[in-house]
XYZ file of C-alpha atoms in Angstrom:
628
model
C -0.023 -0.288 -0.133
C 1.646 2.678 -0.892
C 2.077 5.586 1.732
C 0.970 9.055 1.745
C 4.402 12.061 1.651
C 4.251 15.040 2.649
C 4.784 17.420 -0.228
C 7.205 20.733 0.441
C 6.665 22.132 -2.860
C 2.814 21.924 -3.168
C 2.587 24.179 0.336
C 4.880 26.741 -0.657
C 2.922 26.518 -4.051
C -0.070 27.039 -2.366
C 0.771 30.129 0.051
C 2.304 31.756 -3.765
C -0.901 32.152 -4.801
C -2.759 32.694 -1.816
C -0.599 35.703 -1.338
C -0.440 36.567 -4.597
C -4.630 36.554 -4.427
C -4.539 38.755 -1.587
C -2.539 40.616 -2.979
C -5.194 41.405 -5.957
C -7.303 41.526 -3.753
C -5.754 44.572 -1.915
C -4.712 46.465 -4.577
C -8.322 46.445 -6.213
C -10.002 47.891 -2.982
C -11.914 50.709 -3.757
C -11.153 53.926 -2.974
C -13.314 56.923 -0.947
C -14.658 58.095 -3.768
C -16.143 55.435 -5.305
C -17.387 53.970 -1.832
C -18.637 56.986 -1.578
C -20.292 56.898 -5.038
C -21.713 53.203 -4.213
C -23.323 54.803 -0.236
C -24.942 57.164 -3.107
C -25.972 54.572 -6.086
C -27.185 52.273 -3.234
C -29.789 55.513 -0.983
C -30.889 56.048 -4.993
C -31.796 53.168 -5.166
C -33.477 52.588 -2.277
C -35.325 55.690 -2.900
C -36.449 54.892 -6.114
C -37.769 51.630 -4.865
C -39.892 53.457 -1.443
C -40.585 56.152 -4.330
C -42.470 52.721 -6.509
C -43.337 51.286 -3.306
C -45.650 54.252 -2.331
C -46.828 54.957 -5.970
C -48.319 50.961 -5.668
C -50.343 52.091 -2.467
C -51.619 55.606 -4.232
C -53.938 54.248 -6.163
C -52.370 52.451 -8.504
C -55.688 52.704 -10.098
C -55.082 51.197 -13.535
C -53.569 48.572 -12.471
C -56.473 48.203 -9.457
C -59.611 48.777 -11.008
C -57.988 46.774 -13.515
C -57.394 43.818 -12.213
C -59.832 43.834 -9.310
C -62.885 45.196 -12.046
C -62.029 41.579 -14.588
C -61.346 39.253 -11.124
C -65.046 40.637 -10.210
C -68.033 38.574 -10.889
C -71.604 38.772 -9.882
C -72.123 37.324 -6.119
C -67.839 37.388 -5.611
C -68.366 38.499 -2.382
C -64.314 38.424 -2.166
C -63.010 40.951 -5.394
C -66.061 43.073 -3.796
C -64.059 43.887 -0.765
C -60.727 43.967 -2.191
C -61.656 47.341 -5.316
C -63.803 48.471 -1.980
C -60.731 48.302 0.314
C -58.672 50.870 -2.964
C -61.662 52.830 -4.296
C -63.964 52.834 -1.047
C -67.306 54.598 -2.287
C -66.335 55.184 -5.163
C -65.995 51.221 -6.165
C -69.654 51.341 -6.841
C -68.393 52.646 -9.833
C -66.403 49.387 -10.275
C -69.032 47.707 -10.945
C -71.712 49.330 -13.381
C -71.931 47.485 -16.965
C -69.596 50.363 -18.210
C -66.687 49.702 -16.252
C -64.133 49.053 -19.480
C -62.534 51.099 -21.145
C -64.903 52.243 -24.123
C -66.065 55.305 -25.912
C -68.986 57.708 -26.776
C -69.169 59.875 -29.519
C -70.015 63.256 -29.306
C -70.880 64.631 -33.923
C -71.368 68.494 -35.277
C -71.003 69.475 -39.038
C -67.574 69.988 -38.135
C -65.859 68.698 -35.348
C -66.448 65.378 -33.932
C -65.678 64.314 -30.325
C -64.349 61.023 -28.617
C -65.271 60.486 -24.803
C -63.753 57.560 -22.810
C -65.869 55.598 -19.325
C -62.343 55.033 -18.115
C -61.656 59.163 -17.251
C -64.587 60.255 -18.811
C -62.696 63.257 -20.994
C -62.058 63.725 -24.628
C -59.603 60.768 -26.156
C -59.872 61.803 -29.614
C -60.862 65.586 -31.149
C -61.117 65.408 -34.972
C -61.948 68.957 -37.335
C -63.847 67.596 -39.258
C -63.013 70.469 -42.453
C -59.636 70.793 -42.128
C -56.301 68.548 -42.724
C -52.839 69.315 -42.464
C -50.306 69.982 -45.152
C -49.498 66.131 -45.902
C -53.600 65.580 -46.354
C -54.060 63.830 -42.986
C -57.054 65.086 -41.038
C -56.847 67.700 -37.741
C -56.297 65.522 -34.460
C -56.668 68.112 -31.604
C -56.492 65.117 -29.708
C -55.811 61.901 -30.791
C -53.261 58.878 -29.056
C -53.056 59.705 -25.713
C -51.281 63.302 -26.779
C -54.671 64.774 -23.840
C -55.436 63.638 -20.440
C -58.207 66.252 -17.745
C -57.517 64.751 -14.320
C -60.555 65.406 -11.519
C -57.828 64.943 -8.308
C -59.387 64.351 -4.806
C -59.647 63.410 -1.171
C -62.442 60.836 0.081
C -62.213 57.620 3.008
C -58.893 59.114 3.389
C -57.699 57.917 0.059
C -56.202 59.906 -3.116
C -58.068 59.553 -5.681
C -56.715 60.554 -9.717
C -60.402 60.726 -11.782
C -58.464 59.358 -15.170
C -58.103 56.541 -13.690
C -62.138 55.568 -12.764
C -64.469 54.217 -15.192
C -67.198 56.499 -15.701
C -70.778 56.025 -16.567
C -72.419 57.501 -20.083
C -76.047 59.016 -20.816
C -76.018 60.524 -24.890
C -79.690 62.726 -24.674
C -80.156 65.261 -27.177
C -82.456 68.652 -26.304
C -83.032 70.059 -29.647
C -80.271 69.731 -32.710
C -78.339 69.719 -28.912
C -76.224 66.325 -27.891
C -75.405 66.362 -24.436
C -73.435 63.879 -22.574
C -73.605 62.940 -19.253
C -70.883 61.009 -17.652
C -71.122 60.284 -14.367
C -68.287 58.681 -11.301
C -71.017 57.069 -9.572
C -70.832 55.941 -5.303
C -74.081 55.347 -5.808
C -77.377 56.131 -7.426
C -77.415 59.360 -6.269
C -73.933 59.754 -5.566
C -72.133 60.981 -8.270
C -69.172 62.956 -9.772
C -70.430 64.153 -13.557
C -68.689 66.163 -15.885
C -71.261 66.897 -19.071
C -70.543 67.871 -22.549
C -73.659 69.861 -24.648
C -72.658 70.259 -28.573
C -74.457 72.637 -31.014
C -74.867 72.574 -34.258
C -71.262 73.855 -36.187
C -69.671 74.865 -33.090
C -65.863 74.414 -32.302
C -67.166 75.197 -28.786
C -69.023 73.236 -26.545
C -70.751 73.740 -22.119
C -68.494 72.323 -19.751
C -69.563 71.557 -16.831
C -68.209 69.653 -13.110
C -70.499 69.140 -10.568
C -70.878 66.688 -7.180
C -73.525 65.714 -5.745
C -74.845 63.343 -2.267
C -71.059 63.307 -1.753
C -71.761 64.660 1.435
C -69.497 62.370 4.250
C -67.397 61.573 1.089
C -66.001 64.220 -0.419
C -63.489 65.663 1.704
C -63.898 69.431 0.901
C -61.094 70.369 3.255
C -58.497 69.172 1.497
C -57.153 71.150 -1.975
C -59.205 69.214 -5.256
C -56.759 69.344 -8.397
C -58.385 69.830 -12.094
C -55.706 69.130 -14.387
C -55.335 69.763 -17.644
C -52.298 68.007 -19.601
C -51.958 68.081 -24.367
C -48.761 68.009 -26.099
C -49.550 69.494 -30.042
C -49.801 68.500 -32.500
C -46.889 69.197 -35.578
C -50.199 70.393 -38.474
C -47.178 72.232 -40.632
C -45.435 71.976 -43.101
C -42.561 74.429 -41.580
C -42.088 72.914 -37.954
C -40.237 76.225 -37.077
C -42.633 78.663 -38.404
C -45.307 76.723 -36.442
C -43.807 76.343 -33.820
C -42.665 80.306 -33.982
C -46.366 81.203 -32.919
C -47.641 78.037 -30.636
C -48.682 79.364 -27.605
C -49.916 79.476 -23.842
C -51.653 82.433 -23.893
C -54.209 82.861 -21.075
C -56.876 85.355 -19.086
C -56.365 86.002 -15.170
C -57.583 88.591 -13.162
C -59.954 90.767 -14.544
C -58.993 91.238 -17.572
C -54.601 91.324 -17.867
C -53.827 89.250 -20.773
C -50.690 87.109 -20.402
C -49.068 84.043 -22.406
C -46.117 81.856 -21.517
C -42.887 81.441 -23.686
C -42.589 80.029 -26.984
C -38.571 79.322 -26.615
C -37.767 77.303 -23.453
C -39.465 75.766 -20.761
C -41.498 78.370 -18.796
C -44.449 77.918 -15.239
C -46.041 80.608 -13.981
C -48.617 80.891 -10.745
C -51.636 82.698 -11.763
C -54.697 84.159 -9.566
C -58.250 83.962 -10.339
C -57.444 82.532 -14.045
C -60.098 82.271 -16.460
C -58.910 81.148 -19.957
C -56.301 79.619 -21.316
C -55.879 78.110 -24.532
C -53.115 75.973 -25.844
C -52.508 77.568 -28.659
C -50.874 75.261 -31.966
C -50.399 78.603 -34.464
C -53.713 78.807 -37.187
C -55.534 75.876 -34.072
C -56.322 76.004 -30.485
C -57.367 73.954 -27.631
C -59.217 76.609 -24.681
C -60.529 76.121 -21.811
C -62.822 78.235 -19.827
C -64.713 78.880 -16.539
C -67.714 81.550 -15.679
C -66.513 81.147 -12.465
C -63.174 82.088 -12.804
C -60.286 79.333 -10.723
C -58.962 80.346 -7.709
C -55.342 79.355 -8.311
C -53.654 78.493 -11.466
C -50.503 76.368 -12.573
C -49.204 76.721 -16.794
C -46.732 75.246 -17.650
C -45.235 75.379 -21.494
C -41.615 73.539 -22.380
C -40.436 73.788 -26.560
C -40.645 70.187 -27.235
C -39.054 70.735 -31.132
C -34.948 70.756 -29.662
C -33.646 70.391 -33.866
C -35.562 72.050 -36.322
C -34.335 69.317 -38.489
C -35.375 66.412 -37.912
C -39.185 65.556 -38.460
C -41.023 66.196 -34.856
C -44.480 65.096 -34.161
C -45.050 68.074 -31.728
C -44.631 71.256 -30.888
C -45.076 71.713 -27.286
C -46.088 70.596 -24.150
C -49.578 72.495 -22.588
C -50.347 72.360 -19.311
C -52.774 73.994 -16.954
C -53.577 72.915 -12.717
C -56.348 74.482 -12.002
C -57.268 74.514 -7.976
C -61.048 74.525 -7.431
C -63.399 75.640 -4.652
C -66.064 73.548 -4.048
C -69.207 75.523 -2.527
C -71.663 73.860 -0.416
C -69.238 70.700 -0.399
C -70.290 70.407 -4.173
C -67.753 71.170 -6.942
C -70.158 72.738 -9.434
C -68.041 74.914 -11.794
C -69.974 76.117 -15.214
C -67.661 75.996 -18.409
C -67.056 75.896 -22.192
C -64.090 74.262 -24.056
C -63.402 74.969 -27.991
C -61.646 72.941 -30.363
C -61.471 74.698 -33.529
C -59.318 76.884 -36.043
C -56.754 80.515 -34.006
C -59.176 82.629 -36.420
C -60.005 86.320 -35.222
C -64.113 86.236 -36.222
C -63.988 83.064 -35.119
C -62.691 84.133 -31.266
C -64.458 87.887 -31.464
C -68.200 86.203 -31.689
C -68.034 84.633 -28.477
C -67.232 87.790 -26.824
C -65.032 86.466 -24.276
C -61.388 88.623 -25.629
C -60.676 86.088 -27.489
C -59.014 87.539 -29.742
C -56.619 88.547 -27.000
C -55.397 84.667 -27.815
C -53.977 85.861 -31.091
C -50.679 87.247 -31.874
C -51.989 90.544 -33.143
C -49.577 93.064 -31.935
C -49.816 95.732 -28.810
C -50.676 98.750 -28.796
C -52.089 100.774 -32.259
C -50.465 97.453 -34.471
C -53.530 95.592 -32.752
C -56.172 98.263 -32.809
C -55.337 98.659 -36.632
C -55.630 95.064 -37.412
C -58.866 94.727 -35.316
C -60.158 97.604 -36.558
C -58.703 98.095 -40.244
C -57.453 95.113 -41.870
C -59.152 91.958 -40.349
C -62.043 93.444 -41.587
C -61.338 94.839 -44.925
C -58.566 91.522 -45.651
C -62.601 89.508 -44.796
C -64.382 91.398 -47.609
C -61.481 91.058 -49.426
C -61.147 87.414 -49.221
C -65.138 86.983 -49.536
C -65.138 87.878 -53.457
C -62.274 87.267 -54.097
C -58.923 84.516 -53.599
C -56.504 85.001 -50.836
C -53.716 85.699 -53.524
C -55.870 88.699 -55.351
C -56.951 89.583 -51.869
C -52.898 90.568 -50.360
C -52.837 92.136 -53.503
C -56.081 94.602 -53.752
C -55.564 95.854 -49.993
C -51.396 96.390 -50.415
C -53.013 98.563 -53.294
C -55.841 100.169 -50.538
C -52.972 100.468 -48.258
C -50.625 101.808 -50.022
C -53.145 104.207 -52.380
C -54.373 104.909 -48.137
C -51.121 106.584 -47.084
C -49.412 107.849 -50.675
C -50.278 111.940 -49.173
C -47.647 110.274 -46.595
C -44.917 109.153 -48.788
C -45.689 112.331 -51.237
C -44.537 114.507 -48.139
C -41.802 112.600 -47.423
C -40.885 113.108 -51.284
C -41.328 116.177 -51.177
C -39.208 116.664 -47.838
C -36.497 114.767 -49.945
C -36.754 117.187 -52.843
C -36.291 120.386 -50.545
C -33.234 119.242 -49.903
C -31.933 118.642 -52.554
C -32.230 120.881 -54.098
C -30.876 123.163 -50.977
C -27.686 120.730 -52.029
C -25.040 123.609 -53.776
C -26.255 125.728 -51.168
C -25.298 123.190 -47.923
C -21.958 121.924 -49.948
C -21.150 126.111 -50.083
C -22.214 126.419 -45.802
C -19.223 123.068 -45.673
C -16.996 124.745 -47.389
C -16.894 127.559 -45.989
C -16.794 126.594 -42.564
C -14.769 122.774 -43.080
C -12.744 123.434 -39.816
C -15.806 124.413 -38.033
C -18.506 121.650 -37.213
C -20.451 123.473 -34.797
C -20.551 126.132 -37.161
C -21.520 124.174 -39.866
C -24.828 122.801 -38.137
C -25.744 126.332 -37.202
C -25.708 127.551 -40.830
C -27.549 124.371 -41.836
C -30.248 124.754 -39.446
C -30.705 128.376 -40.611
C -30.506 127.645 -44.088
C -33.234 124.889 -43.682
C -35.268 126.432 -41.446
C -35.798 129.632 -43.603
C -36.760 127.661 -46.992
C -38.973 125.326 -45.009
C -37.287 122.017 -45.767
C -35.743 119.971 -42.759
C -34.420 116.375 -43.039
C -37.080 115.470 -39.773
C -39.904 115.921 -42.522
C -38.112 113.150 -44.269
C -38.627 111.530 -42.049
C -41.816 112.188 -40.111
C -43.996 110.708 -42.567
C -41.405 107.335 -42.601
C -42.320 107.185 -38.929
C -45.745 107.421 -39.716
C -46.144 104.277 -42.078
C -44.117 101.653 -39.809
C -47.867 100.936 -37.520
C -49.332 100.049 -40.652
C -45.848 98.097 -41.570
C -45.557 96.237 -38.271
C -49.433 95.766 -38.199
C -49.238 94.110 -40.798
C -46.223 92.016 -40.359
C -48.111 90.282 -37.672
C -51.509 90.108 -38.813
C -50.281 87.434 -41.825
C -48.630 85.085 -39.686
C -51.522 84.601 -37.911
C -54.212 84.703 -40.742
C -56.454 81.854 -40.771
C -57.831 82.661 -44.089
C -55.174 82.097 -46.103
C -54.161 78.661 -44.391
C -53.497 76.674 -47.729
C -54.985 78.657 -49.825
C -52.746 78.551 -53.305
C -51.583 81.324 -55.480
C -49.662 81.333 -58.618
C -46.123 78.667 -57.234
C -47.398 78.983 -53.873
C -48.955 75.824 -52.135
C -50.093 77.931 -49.034
C -49.635 81.694 -48.422
C -48.847 80.788 -44.802
C -46.073 78.260 -44.882
C -43.530 79.344 -47.725
C -43.224 78.724 -51.326
C -40.164 76.297 -52.324
C -38.920 76.596 -56.038
C -35.967 74.597 -55.684
C -35.244 71.496 -52.734
C -31.291 71.724 -51.961
C -29.859 69.117 -50.483
C -28.566 70.672 -47.536
C -29.143 72.656 -44.803
C -27.988 75.986 -44.441
C -27.880 77.873 -40.625
C -31.416 80.513 -40.455
C -32.534 80.217 -44.476
C -33.249 76.833 -45.058
C -33.114 73.536 -47.145
C -35.288 75.432 -49.879
C -35.439 78.664 -52.074
C -38.180 80.927 -52.012
C -39.215 82.582 -55.032
C -41.220 85.532 -53.369
C -38.575 86.795 -50.972
C -36.315 86.694 -54.222
C -38.993 89.186 -55.273
C -39.205 91.071 -52.466
C -36.098 91.735 -51.702
C -35.427 92.881 -54.864
C -38.478 95.744 -54.883
C -36.867 96.731 -51.681
C -33.087 97.357 -52.746
C -34.383 99.220 -56.033
C -36.153 101.464 -53.949
C -33.252 101.378 -50.842
C -31.350 102.434 -54.212
C -34.404 105.316 -55.429
C -34.731 106.866 -51.813
C -31.113 107.039 -50.413
C -29.309 107.969 -53.358
C -30.602 111.898 -52.817
C -29.646 111.336 -49.695
C -26.063 109.490 -49.515
C -25.504 112.583 -51.961
C -26.264 114.744 -49.515
C -23.773 115.924 -46.820
C -23.408 112.777 -44.272
C -24.020 114.791 -41.034
C -22.147 113.086 -37.791
C -23.519 109.875 -36.122
C -25.604 109.025 -38.884
C -25.550 105.450 -39.962
C -24.565 104.167 -43.091
C -27.250 104.651 -45.838
C -24.860 102.321 -48.234
C -25.107 100.178 -45.498
C -28.721 99.852 -44.990
C -29.079 99.771 -49.002
C -27.597 96.102 -48.753
C -28.578 94.537 -44.814
C -32.400 96.176 -45.689
C -32.864 92.938 -49.076
C -29.925 90.487 -46.531
C -33.136 90.548 -43.895
C -35.946 89.704 -45.833
C -33.769 87.377 -48.836
C -32.218 85.332 -45.432
C -34.779 85.481 -42.880
C -37.803 84.993 -44.758
C -37.141 81.858 -46.441
C -39.028 80.054 -43.676
C -41.906 83.450 -43.696
C -45.368 82.913 -44.566
C -45.629 83.371 -48.564
C -48.266 85.317 -48.411
C -45.994 88.229 -46.065
C -43.399 88.021 -49.253
C -46.057 88.601 -51.904
C -47.537 91.808 -49.799
C -43.909 93.003 -49.435
C -43.168 92.195 -53.135
C -46.246 94.182 -54.385
C -45.662 97.066 -51.455
C -42.193 98.003 -52.739
C -43.640 97.282 -56.489
C -46.581 100.104 -55.949
C -43.652 102.565 -53.610
C -41.423 103.055 -55.948
C -44.280 103.326 -59.084
C -45.670 106.238 -56.475
C -42.870 108.055 -56.313
C -41.800 107.571 -60.695
C -45.367 109.505 -60.781
C -44.389 111.836 -58.082
C -40.847 112.834 -59.171
C -41.913 112.904 -63.710
C -45.637 113.550 -63.348
C -45.849 116.022 -60.633
C -42.393 117.056 -58.014
C -40.759 120.440 -60.413
C -37.395 120.777 -58.530
C -37.393 124.177 -60.294
C -40.402 125.439 -58.928
C -39.777 124.167 -55.988
C -36.593 126.034 -55.955
C -37.665 129.805 -56.584
C -41.100 128.870 -53.544
C -37.367 127.707 -51.516
C -35.992 131.552 -52.846
C -39.198 133.448 -51.920
C -39.419 131.918 -48.615
C -35.967 132.453 -48.059
C -36.916 136.444 -48.660
C -39.246 136.269 -45.932
C -38.676 136.638 -42.479
C -39.188 134.435 -40.351
C -40.624 134.174 -36.976
C -38.361 131.022 -35.364
C -40.878 128.718 -32.393
C -39.379 128.101 -28.894
C -37.771 124.974 -29.996
C -36.033 126.498 -33.212
C -35.012 129.374 -30.310
C -33.225 127.622 -28.184
C -31.793 125.588 -30.494
C -30.143 128.562 -31.559
C -28.750 129.846 -28.518
C -27.609 126.443 -27.616
C -25.272 126.835 -30.710
C -24.450 130.156 -30.281
C -23.231 129.431 -26.422
C -21.541 126.201 -27.713
C -18.929 128.618 -30.520
C -19.032 131.471 -27.946
C -17.135 128.712 -25.628
C -15.264 127.103 -28.129
C -13.970 130.908 -29.154
C -13.439 131.890 -25.126
C -11.182 128.658 -24.634
C -9.029 128.881 -27.670
C -7.785 132.743 -26.474
């Protein structure tokens, strides 16, 4: 029998291997930073787990109602008891035949609304008479992009109406369709959403009331109505549409405000009476007869890269604090799903036109009382493109006396140029004296650069009003003219294989034509200005002459083609009026003769002119005293 012998070499080998392993473990032990990171990770995981557990306990009602309701069978007392433990008295709604995710349709000739039993809110809102840029029907609500949730407390339970089932009852009141959605605790106890849709209307009546919930509904705890919507893209240019997609609202009487259109924004407002989740040409609105005591309004810009095809523009939210009266909820409201059309908004007499970007102050007034009614009248019997041209002609004719005054002032300055050059040469070493003598000459002749500027300034309100009108004019949407398929979006004559910053990936013709017309106009108006002496501090007119057309060419490439069409026609008409005034109305020889007669007459200075003259005299005397 073979005896086992002690192997010293094997022992030494095992000891060496063990030592190496211990040394490796020592070298790879975590640093203090790694230990802290691991600890933070563990704590975060624990917090997440706790939050998940709380979420499950805090009535994960979607799961509770689906699982428990599926298990409820007639006479199944155990399942009914489980449901009651989770929902309290509102477990009654889970035993009704309506306790499943089915829908009811409210519909008229312009609007189709689909309301779900689960949550009792609108899950689809279809505008029947409109399509998107790609001919797909316009849905303001579809595929879960919107929710309406009532957060309330009942029997020591925090409940969310969006997880509970309502019982629908559809009826008619004449031509009006009425849908009652009741979240029941019994046959006589319930929370009711009531929708009433009238023929031909985008605006419908909506109310939230409660009845028979004494001892069940906890009105000492805050009750919130939480409305959220992600705005779908509807236009060809996502950047242009997104620029005019904005949350607007009315609060504190008849004050109006809006959230930022370009970034994440949030406001907490008091006494809010309506809010509009505007998507450029379409609006989703909620209005209330009883102002909401407090509303948290949020807006998030979802367009991160304008070069990428994007489904949504903005994420809107409004969390409204409701005030129960007499232990019950009672709010009479309205909902609007339809076009952002000034004419439609105006007829409701609720200041809804303030939700449209028509400009502030005088600019908005010009739009509301002149441009919008006039364009509406023209577009009733003319195609949209022709209506723009006729509107432009009428506006230019209306402003032609102002333009005549402007050109007449420029002509006078041109006639005086030789004498002004003599003054400049005579006092070339004394800039103050040049200004003083030039002012005397202009006053005696009844000519002044200011008289040429004032008429141009008077045209600015109309110019800016039209700049804000065209992007918001719903009547231009999907109306074609010449090569432009849609006057509310950019026209395209060429697609580029690449994207140019600020310009885009296409070439629009109307901005090119408008740029050329502006350049010709600038050449005509600045040529004689540049011939005159360049006053110190005055802008470089040659630079402005090139900058304006370039600005139009680049930045208007993505703007509505209707706006570029207006500027093109407007500048063509302006050029024509200037040529007529120059060649057939204004005679520079006669102007020169009148100026000489006027110069010979004693000129009475007004207070401002006397003050300026005194100041210049004092400055001249101080300068002479300083040289002594």
